[in-house]
Each structure stands twice: as C-alpha cells, then as structure tokens.
CSV table of C-alpha atoms in Angstrom, one decimal:
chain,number,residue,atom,x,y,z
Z,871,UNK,CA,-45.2,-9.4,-9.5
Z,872,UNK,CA,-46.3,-6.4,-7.5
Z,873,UNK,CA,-46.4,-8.4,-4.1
Z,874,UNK,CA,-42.8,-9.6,-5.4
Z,875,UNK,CA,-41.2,-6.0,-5.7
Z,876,UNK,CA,-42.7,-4.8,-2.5
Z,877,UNK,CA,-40.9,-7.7,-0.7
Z,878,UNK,CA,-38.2,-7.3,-2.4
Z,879,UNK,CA,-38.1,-3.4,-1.9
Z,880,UNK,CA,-38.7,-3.6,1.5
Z,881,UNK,CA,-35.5,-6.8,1.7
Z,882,UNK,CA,-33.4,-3.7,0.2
Z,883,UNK,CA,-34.1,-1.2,2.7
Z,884,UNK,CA,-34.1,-3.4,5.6
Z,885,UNK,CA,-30.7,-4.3,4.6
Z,886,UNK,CA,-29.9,-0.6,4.3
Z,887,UNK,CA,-30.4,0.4,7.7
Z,888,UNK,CA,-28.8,-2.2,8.7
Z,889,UNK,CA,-25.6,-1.3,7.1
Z,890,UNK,CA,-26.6,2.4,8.1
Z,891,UNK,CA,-26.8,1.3,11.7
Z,892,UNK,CA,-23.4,-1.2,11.8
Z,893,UNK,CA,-21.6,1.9,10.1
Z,894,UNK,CA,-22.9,4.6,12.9
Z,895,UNK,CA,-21.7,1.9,15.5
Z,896,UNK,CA,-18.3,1.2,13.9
Z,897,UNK,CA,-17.4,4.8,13.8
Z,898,UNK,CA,-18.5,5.7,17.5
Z,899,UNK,CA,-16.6,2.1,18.3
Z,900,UNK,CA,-13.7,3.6,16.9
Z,901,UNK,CA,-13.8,6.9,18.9
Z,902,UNK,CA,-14.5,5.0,22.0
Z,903,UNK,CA,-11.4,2.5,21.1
Z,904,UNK,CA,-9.0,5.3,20.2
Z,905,UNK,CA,-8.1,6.1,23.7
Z,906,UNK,CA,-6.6,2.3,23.8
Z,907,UNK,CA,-4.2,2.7,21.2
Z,908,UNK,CA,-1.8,4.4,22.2
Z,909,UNK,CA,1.5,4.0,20.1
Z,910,UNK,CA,3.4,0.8,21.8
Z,911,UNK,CA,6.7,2.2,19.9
Z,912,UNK,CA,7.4,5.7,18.5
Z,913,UNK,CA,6.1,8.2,15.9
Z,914,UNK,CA,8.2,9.4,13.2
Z,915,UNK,CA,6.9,11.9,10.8
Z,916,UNK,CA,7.6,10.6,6.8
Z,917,UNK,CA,6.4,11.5,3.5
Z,918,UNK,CA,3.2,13.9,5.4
Z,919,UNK,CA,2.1,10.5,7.7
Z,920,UNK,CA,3.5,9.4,10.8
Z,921,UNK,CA,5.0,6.1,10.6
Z,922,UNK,CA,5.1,3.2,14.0
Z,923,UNK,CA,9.0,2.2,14.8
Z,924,UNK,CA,9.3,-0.7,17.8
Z,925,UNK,CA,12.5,-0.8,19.3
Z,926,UNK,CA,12.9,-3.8,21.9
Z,927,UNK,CA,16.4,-5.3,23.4
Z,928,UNK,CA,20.2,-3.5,23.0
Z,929,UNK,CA,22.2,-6.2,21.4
Z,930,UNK,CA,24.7,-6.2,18.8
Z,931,UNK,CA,22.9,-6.7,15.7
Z,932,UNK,CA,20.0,-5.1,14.3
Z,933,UNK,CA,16.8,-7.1,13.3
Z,934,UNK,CA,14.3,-5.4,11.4
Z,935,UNK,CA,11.4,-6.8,10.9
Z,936,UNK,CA,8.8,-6.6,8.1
Z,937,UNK,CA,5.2,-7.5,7.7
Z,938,UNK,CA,3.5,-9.3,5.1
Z,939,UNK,CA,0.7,-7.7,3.2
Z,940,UNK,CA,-3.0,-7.3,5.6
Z,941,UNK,CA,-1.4,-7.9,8.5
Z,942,UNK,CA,-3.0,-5.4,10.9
Z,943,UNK,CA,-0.7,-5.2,13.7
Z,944,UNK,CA,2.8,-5.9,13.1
Z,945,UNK,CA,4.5,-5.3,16.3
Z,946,UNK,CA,1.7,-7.7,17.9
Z,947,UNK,CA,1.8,-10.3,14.8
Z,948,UNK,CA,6.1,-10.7,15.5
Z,949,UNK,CA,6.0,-10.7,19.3
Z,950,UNK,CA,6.0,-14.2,20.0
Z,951,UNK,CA,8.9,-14.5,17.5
Z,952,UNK,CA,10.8,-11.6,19.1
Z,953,UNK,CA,10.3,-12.3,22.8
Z,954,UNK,CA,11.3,-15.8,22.2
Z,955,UNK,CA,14.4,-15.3,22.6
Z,956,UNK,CA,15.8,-12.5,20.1
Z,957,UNK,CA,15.2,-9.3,22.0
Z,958,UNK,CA,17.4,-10.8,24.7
Z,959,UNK,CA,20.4,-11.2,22.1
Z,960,UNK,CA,19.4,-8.6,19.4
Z,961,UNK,CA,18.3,-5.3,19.1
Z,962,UNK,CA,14.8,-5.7,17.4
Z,963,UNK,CA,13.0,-3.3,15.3
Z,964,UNK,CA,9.4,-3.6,13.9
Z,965,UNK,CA,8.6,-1.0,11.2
Z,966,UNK,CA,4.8,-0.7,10.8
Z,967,UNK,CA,3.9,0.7,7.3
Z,968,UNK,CA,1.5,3.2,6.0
Z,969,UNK,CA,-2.2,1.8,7.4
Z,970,UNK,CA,-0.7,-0.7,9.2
Z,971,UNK,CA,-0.5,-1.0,13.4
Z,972,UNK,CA,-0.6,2.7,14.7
Z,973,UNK,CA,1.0,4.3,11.5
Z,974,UNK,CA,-1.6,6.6,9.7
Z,975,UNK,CA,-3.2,5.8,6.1
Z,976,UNK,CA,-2.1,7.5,3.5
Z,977,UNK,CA,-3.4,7.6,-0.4
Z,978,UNK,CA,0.2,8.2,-1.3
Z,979,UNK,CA,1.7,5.8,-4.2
Z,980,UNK,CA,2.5,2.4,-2.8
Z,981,UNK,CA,5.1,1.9,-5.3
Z,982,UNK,CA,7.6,-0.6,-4.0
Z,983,UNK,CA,10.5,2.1,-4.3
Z,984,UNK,CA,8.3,5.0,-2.6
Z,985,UNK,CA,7.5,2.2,0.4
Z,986,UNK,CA,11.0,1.4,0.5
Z,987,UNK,CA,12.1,5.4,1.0
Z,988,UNK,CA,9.6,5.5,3.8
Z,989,UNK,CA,11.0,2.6,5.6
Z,990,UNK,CA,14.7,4.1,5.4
Z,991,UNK,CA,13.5,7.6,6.4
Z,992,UNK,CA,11.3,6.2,9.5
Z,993,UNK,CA,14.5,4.2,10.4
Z,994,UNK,CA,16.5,7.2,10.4
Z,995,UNK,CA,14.5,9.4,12.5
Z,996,UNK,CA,13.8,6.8,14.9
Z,997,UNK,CA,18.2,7.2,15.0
Z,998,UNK,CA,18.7,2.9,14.0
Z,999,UNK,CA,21.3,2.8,12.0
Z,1000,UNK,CA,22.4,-0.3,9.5
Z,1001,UNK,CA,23.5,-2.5,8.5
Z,1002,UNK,CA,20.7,-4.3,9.3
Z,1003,UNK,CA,19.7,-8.1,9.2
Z,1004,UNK,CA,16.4,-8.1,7.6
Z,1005,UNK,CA,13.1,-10.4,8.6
Z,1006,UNK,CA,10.5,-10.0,6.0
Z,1007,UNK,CA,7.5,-12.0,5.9
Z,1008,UNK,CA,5.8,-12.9,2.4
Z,1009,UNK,CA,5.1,-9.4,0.3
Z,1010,UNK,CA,7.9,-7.5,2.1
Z,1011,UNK,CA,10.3,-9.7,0.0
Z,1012,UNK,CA,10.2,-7.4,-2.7
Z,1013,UNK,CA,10.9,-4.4,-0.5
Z,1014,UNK,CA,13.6,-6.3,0.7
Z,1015,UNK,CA,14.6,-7.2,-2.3
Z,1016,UNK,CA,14.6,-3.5,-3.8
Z,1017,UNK,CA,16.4,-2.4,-0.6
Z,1018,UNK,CA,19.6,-4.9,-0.8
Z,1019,UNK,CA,19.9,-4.2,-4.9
Z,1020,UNK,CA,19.2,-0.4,-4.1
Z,1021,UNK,CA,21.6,-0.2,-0.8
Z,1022,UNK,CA,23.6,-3.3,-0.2
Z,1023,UNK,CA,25.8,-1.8,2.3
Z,1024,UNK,CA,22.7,-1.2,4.6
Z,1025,UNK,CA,22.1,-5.0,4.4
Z,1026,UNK,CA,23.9,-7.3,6.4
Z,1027,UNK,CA,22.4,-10.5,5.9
Z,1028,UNK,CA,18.2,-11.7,5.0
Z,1029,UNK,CA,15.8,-13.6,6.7
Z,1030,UNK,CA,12.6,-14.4,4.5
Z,1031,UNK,CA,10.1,-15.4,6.6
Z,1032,UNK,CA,7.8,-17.5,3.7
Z,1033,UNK,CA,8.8,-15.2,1.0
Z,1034,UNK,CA,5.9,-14.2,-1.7
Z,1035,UNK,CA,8.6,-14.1,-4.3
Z,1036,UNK,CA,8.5,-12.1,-7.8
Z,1037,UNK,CA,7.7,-14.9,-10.0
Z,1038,UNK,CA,5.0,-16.1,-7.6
Z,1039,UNK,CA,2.8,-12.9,-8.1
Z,1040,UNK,CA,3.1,-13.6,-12.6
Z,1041,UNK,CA,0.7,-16.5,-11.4
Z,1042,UNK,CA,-1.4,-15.1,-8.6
Z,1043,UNK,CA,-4.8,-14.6,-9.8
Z,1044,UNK,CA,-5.7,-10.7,-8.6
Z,1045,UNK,CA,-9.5,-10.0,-8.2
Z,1046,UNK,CA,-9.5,-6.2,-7.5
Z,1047,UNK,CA,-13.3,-5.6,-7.3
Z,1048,UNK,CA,-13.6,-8.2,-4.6
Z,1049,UNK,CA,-10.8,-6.2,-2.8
Z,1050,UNK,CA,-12.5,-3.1,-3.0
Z,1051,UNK,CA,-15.7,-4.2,-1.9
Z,1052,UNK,CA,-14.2,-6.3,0.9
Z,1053,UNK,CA,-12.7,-2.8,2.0
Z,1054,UNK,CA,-16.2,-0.8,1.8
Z,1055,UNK,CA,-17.3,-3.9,4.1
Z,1056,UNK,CA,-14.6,-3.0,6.6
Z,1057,UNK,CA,-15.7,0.8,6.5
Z,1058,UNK,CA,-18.6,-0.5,7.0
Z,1059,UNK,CA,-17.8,-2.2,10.2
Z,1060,UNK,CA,-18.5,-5.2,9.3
Z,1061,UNK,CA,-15.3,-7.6,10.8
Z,1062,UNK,CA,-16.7,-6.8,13.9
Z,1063,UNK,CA,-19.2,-9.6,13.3
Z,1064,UNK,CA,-16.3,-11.9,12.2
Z,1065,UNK,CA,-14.1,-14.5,13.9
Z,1066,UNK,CA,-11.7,-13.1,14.9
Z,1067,UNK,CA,-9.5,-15.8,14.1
Z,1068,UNK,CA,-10.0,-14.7,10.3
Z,1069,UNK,CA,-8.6,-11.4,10.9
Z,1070,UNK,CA,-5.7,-12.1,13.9
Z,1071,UNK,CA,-3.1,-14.7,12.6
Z,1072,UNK,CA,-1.2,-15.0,15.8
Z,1073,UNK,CA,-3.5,-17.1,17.8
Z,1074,UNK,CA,-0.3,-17.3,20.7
Z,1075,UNK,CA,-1.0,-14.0,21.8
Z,1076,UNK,CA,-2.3,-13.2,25.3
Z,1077,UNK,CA,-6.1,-12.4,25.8
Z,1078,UNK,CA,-5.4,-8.5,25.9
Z,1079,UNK,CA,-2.9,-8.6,23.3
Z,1080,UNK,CA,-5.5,-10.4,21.3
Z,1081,UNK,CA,-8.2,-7.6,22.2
Z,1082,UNK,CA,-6.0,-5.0,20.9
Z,1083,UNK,CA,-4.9,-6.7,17.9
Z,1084,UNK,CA,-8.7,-6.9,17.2
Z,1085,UNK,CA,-9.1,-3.1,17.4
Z,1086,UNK,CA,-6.3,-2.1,15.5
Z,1087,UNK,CA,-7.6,-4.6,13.0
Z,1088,UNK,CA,-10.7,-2.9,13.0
Z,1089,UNK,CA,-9.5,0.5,11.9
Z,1090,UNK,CA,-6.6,-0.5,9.6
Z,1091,UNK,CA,-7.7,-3.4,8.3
Z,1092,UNK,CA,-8.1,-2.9,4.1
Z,1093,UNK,CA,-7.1,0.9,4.8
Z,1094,UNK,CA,-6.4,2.7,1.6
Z,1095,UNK,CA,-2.6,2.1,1.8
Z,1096,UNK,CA,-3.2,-1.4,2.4
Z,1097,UNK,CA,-5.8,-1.8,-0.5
Z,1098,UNK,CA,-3.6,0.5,-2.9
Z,1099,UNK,CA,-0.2,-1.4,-2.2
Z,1100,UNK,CA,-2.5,-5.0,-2.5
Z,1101,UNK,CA,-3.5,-3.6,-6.5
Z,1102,UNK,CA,0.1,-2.4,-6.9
Z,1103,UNK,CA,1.7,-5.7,-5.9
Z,1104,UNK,CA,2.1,-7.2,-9.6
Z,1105,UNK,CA,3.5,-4.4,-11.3
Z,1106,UNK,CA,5.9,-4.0,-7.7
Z,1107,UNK,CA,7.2,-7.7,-8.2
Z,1108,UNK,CA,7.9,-6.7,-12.0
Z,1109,UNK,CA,10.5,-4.0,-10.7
Z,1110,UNK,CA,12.8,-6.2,-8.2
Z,1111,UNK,CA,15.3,-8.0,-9.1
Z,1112,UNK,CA,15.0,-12.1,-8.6
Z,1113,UNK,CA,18.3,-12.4,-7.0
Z,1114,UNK,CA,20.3,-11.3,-4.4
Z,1115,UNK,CA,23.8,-9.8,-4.1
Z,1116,UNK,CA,26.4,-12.7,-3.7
Z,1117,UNK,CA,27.9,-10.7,-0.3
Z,1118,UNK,CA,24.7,-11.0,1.5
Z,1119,UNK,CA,23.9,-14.3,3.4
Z,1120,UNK,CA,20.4,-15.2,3.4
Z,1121,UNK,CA,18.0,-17.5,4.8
Z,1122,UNK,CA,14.7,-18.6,2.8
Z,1123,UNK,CA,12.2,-20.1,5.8
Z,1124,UNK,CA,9.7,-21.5,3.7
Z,1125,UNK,CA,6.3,-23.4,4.6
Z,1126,UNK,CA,4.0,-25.8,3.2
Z,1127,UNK,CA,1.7,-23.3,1.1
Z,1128,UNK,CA,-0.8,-23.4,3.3
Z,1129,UNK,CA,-2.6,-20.3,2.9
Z,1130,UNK,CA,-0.6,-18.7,-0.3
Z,1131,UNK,CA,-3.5,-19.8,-2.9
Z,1132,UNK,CA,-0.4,-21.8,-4.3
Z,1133,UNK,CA,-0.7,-25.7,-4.1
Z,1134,UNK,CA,2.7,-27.0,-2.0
Z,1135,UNK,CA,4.7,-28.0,-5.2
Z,1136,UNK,CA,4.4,-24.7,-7.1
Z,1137,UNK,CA,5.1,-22.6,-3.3
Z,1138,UNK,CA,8.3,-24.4,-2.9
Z,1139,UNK,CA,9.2,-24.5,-6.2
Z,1140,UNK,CA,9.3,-20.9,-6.3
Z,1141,UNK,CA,11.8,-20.8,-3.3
Z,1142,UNK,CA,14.3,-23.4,-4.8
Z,1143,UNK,CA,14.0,-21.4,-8.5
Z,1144,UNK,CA,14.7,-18.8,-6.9
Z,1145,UNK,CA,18.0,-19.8,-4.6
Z,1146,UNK,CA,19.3,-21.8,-7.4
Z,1147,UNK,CA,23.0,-21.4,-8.4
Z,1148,UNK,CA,23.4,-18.2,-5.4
Z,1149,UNK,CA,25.4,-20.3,-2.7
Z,1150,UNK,CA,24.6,-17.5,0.0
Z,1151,UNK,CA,21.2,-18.6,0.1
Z,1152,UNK,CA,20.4,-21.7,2.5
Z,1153,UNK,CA,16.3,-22.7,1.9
Z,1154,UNK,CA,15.0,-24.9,4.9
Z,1155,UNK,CA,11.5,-25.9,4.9
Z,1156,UNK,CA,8.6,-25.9,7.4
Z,1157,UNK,CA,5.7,-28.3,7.6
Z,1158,UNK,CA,3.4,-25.5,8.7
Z,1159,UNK,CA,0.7,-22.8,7.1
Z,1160,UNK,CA,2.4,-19.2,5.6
Z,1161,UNK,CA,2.4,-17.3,9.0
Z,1162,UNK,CA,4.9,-20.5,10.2
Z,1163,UNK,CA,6.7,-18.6,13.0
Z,1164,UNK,CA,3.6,-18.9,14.5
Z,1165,UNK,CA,3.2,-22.7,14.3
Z,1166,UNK,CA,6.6,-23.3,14.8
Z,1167,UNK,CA,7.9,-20.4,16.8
Z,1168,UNK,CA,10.7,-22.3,19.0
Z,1169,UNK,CA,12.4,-24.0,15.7
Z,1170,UNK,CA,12.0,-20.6,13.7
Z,1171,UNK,CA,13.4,-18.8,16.2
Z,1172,UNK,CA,16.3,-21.4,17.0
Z,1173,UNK,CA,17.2,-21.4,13.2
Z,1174,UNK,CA,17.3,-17.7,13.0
Z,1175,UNK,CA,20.0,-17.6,16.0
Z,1176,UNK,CA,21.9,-20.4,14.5
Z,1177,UNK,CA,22.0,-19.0,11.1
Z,1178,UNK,CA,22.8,-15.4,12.5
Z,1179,UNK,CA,25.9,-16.7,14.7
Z,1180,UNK,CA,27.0,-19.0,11.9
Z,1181,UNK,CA,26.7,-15.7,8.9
Z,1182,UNK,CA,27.5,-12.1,10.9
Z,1183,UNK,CA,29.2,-12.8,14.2
C-alpha cells in the first residue's frame, strides 16, 4: 500500500506540472497570438464590452447574421455562405457576441433579452439600420425569436439556419459540471492538443483562415459569456414565444440532426411542430449535419436568394 501511494502521489504531481506547464504556454501563446487578431470588422462599445460588427457588400437588403452557441469565430464560420454569392447582392452583417470572434467576455447576465439589447445597440452604433432579414443559426433562434415578438417592425423576413427551437431545449439533457470543467480545460490550454476539426466547423475555409479561426478559438472558446449563456439556455427558450408574427416570411433550413444530440425524427419533428398552421413559414430540409451551410453551401445559399426575391423584393 505504501509503494501504491507513492506511485500514485508521484502520478498526481506529474500530472500537475504538466497542467502547470501547458497553462504557462497557453497564456504566453496568447500574448504572442494577440498581435494577429486584429478586428476583421469594427468595435462598438455596448453594455461596458466592446462588441465585433462585420459589414461586407452595399446591396439593398440587410442580412444579419447570427451564430449558434460555441461557435468561436462567427464572421469566419459564415464566410463561405456570405461570399458565395450574397455579399455581391446584399449588404451582410455578422454580429459577434459577447466572447465570441473579437468581441470581449463579459460576466454580464446572458439573459436572452439582455443578449438581444446588446445586439440592437451594437447594430446601431455600427449606423445599420433595419429592417433587417435575419440568418440565425441553431441557439440564435430564440434571440431571433425574442427580437421579432419584441420589435417586429425591425424584422423583415427570417432565415433559420437549423433552428435549436424552444421545445427542443424541454428535452435536451444539460450536464453543467462537464461544461465547467470542459471550460477550466480550455483555460488550461488544453484544445491546443486537439484536432482542430473538433473545434473549427467550417472545414471550407482557406489554410490561413483556418489558422486564425484556430486562435480565436483558443482564447474564446468556453469564455465565461459563452459558458454562462450555454447554463442559461433552458430557462432563455422558456421566455420566447414558439411562433412567429403572421407579417414576417420565414424560412426554416433544417438538417438531418446530425450533431443536435436529437435522433433525425425528434430534430425534424420539432421544425414541422413548430411551422404548423403559420402559412409564412416554408420548412425545406437538408440531408446534411447541423452546420449544413457548410455541407451544402451552393443549395443553401441558392435557396436563400430565391426565397429573398420571392418574400421582400
């Protein structure tokens, strides 16, 4: 037993320093990396934290796009979708939340309606003005959702992009100790010794793009507004309403579940409770994983045009 705990003792401090020394190297990696990050879009100060608006193209309508919930880089994770096409016909806006892309953390509330105010108030500083046609992907919908009950006028016509919807999150199973220990591992540094493919779910991008999404992963990642907003999420889909206002045309882009923790049935099932009986919303379905504009860029991108000429021109 002695020999036993010396091994053991000796397992546990080996293991230390080697968290010691990944955490040392993370944090001098992230000095050195700083200098590479330099805002793609501009800086808006909201709410004490500056917030990342992308502006890209001068056309007619305005696309705002929103990101799903741990996606790192949001202005890298839509760019195939946008320069596919869009920018060329539509003025296209990426707004990066709190800890996400180069927008600082913040420990602020991630209340849906608090997240929603920050969005408005980084659009308006940035000078876009609505209405807007809105691209959310997965838990944006109930921002999206909020912001077209909330301000209907600003909301010209919806584009969910694989929609977590509210009565989707009453059956998600929520594990918040693994999420909090998952973000003391990023702290740590340790998705630096990760594929990268776990971490950057737009495999089309460029090598370089690819490098930088890595290193904006690698600071954002699980950063507290990320993690608080995750642990919020249940209680946020409890506060939206599950329909949307008869005068707004929407488009529900939904995939094969792939990546949702929901089996195919039960994903699409959600979609097609959801849209039933509200004949402004048109639900077409993709054979692909939840991120499917990046599977299926061309057809996403084709449908969004067609549905956009066909709803707003």
């Amino acid at each position: 037993m002695h020999v036993f705990m010396k091994r053991l003792l000796f397992l546990m401090g080996a293991v230390l320093v080697l968290l010691l020394a990944s955490f040392i190297y993370h944090r001098l990696a992230l000095q050195r990396e700083k200098a590479s990050l330099n805002p793609i879009g501009q800086m808006v100060s909201v709410n004490g934290h500056d917030m990342s608006v992308f502006v890209k193209g001068n056309g007619p309508q305005t696309l705002v796009f929103l990101s799903g919930a741990g996606t790192a880089s949001p202005i890298l994770d839509f760019k195939d979708l946008y320069d596919d096409g869009l920018s060329k016909q539509y003025k296209i806006v990426v707004v990066e939340r709190a800890g996400y892309g180069y927008s600082e953390d913040t420990s602020k509330s991630r209340d849906v309606s608090e997240v929603l105010s920050e969005t408005r108030q980084a659009l308006a500083r940035a000078h876009v003005s609505g209405p807007y046609i809105i691209l959310s992907h997965s838990m944006a919908s109930l921002e999206t959702l909020l912001w077209q009950e909330k301000y209907p006028s600003e909301v010209k016509a919806i584009i969910g992009l694989d929609w977590a919807l509210p009565e989707s999150y009453a059956h998600l199973k929520m594990h918040p100790q693994i999420l909090r220990m998952a973000r003391w591992g990023s702290q740590l540094g340790l998705l630096r010794y990760l594929p990268s493919r776990l971490y950057v779910p737009n495999a089309n991008l460029s090598s370089s793009d690819r490098r930088l999404y890595q290193r904006i992963a690698y600071r954002q990642i699980l950063s507290k507004a990320m993690l608080n907003e995750s642990l919020s999420v249940k209680e946020n889909a409890k506060k939206v309403t599950s329909s949307i206002d008869s005068h707004i045309p929407t488009l529900l882009m939904v995939s094969n579940g792939e990546g949702t923790g929901f089996s195919q049935e039960d994903w699409r099932h959600y979609a097609t409770t959801f849209a039933k009986d509200q004949k402004n919303i048109e639900v077409t379905f993709y054979d692909s994983p939840h991120y499917l504009y990046h599977y299926q860029t061309k057809e996403v991108s084709e449908k969004i045009e067609e549905f956009i000429k066909e709803t707003t021109d």
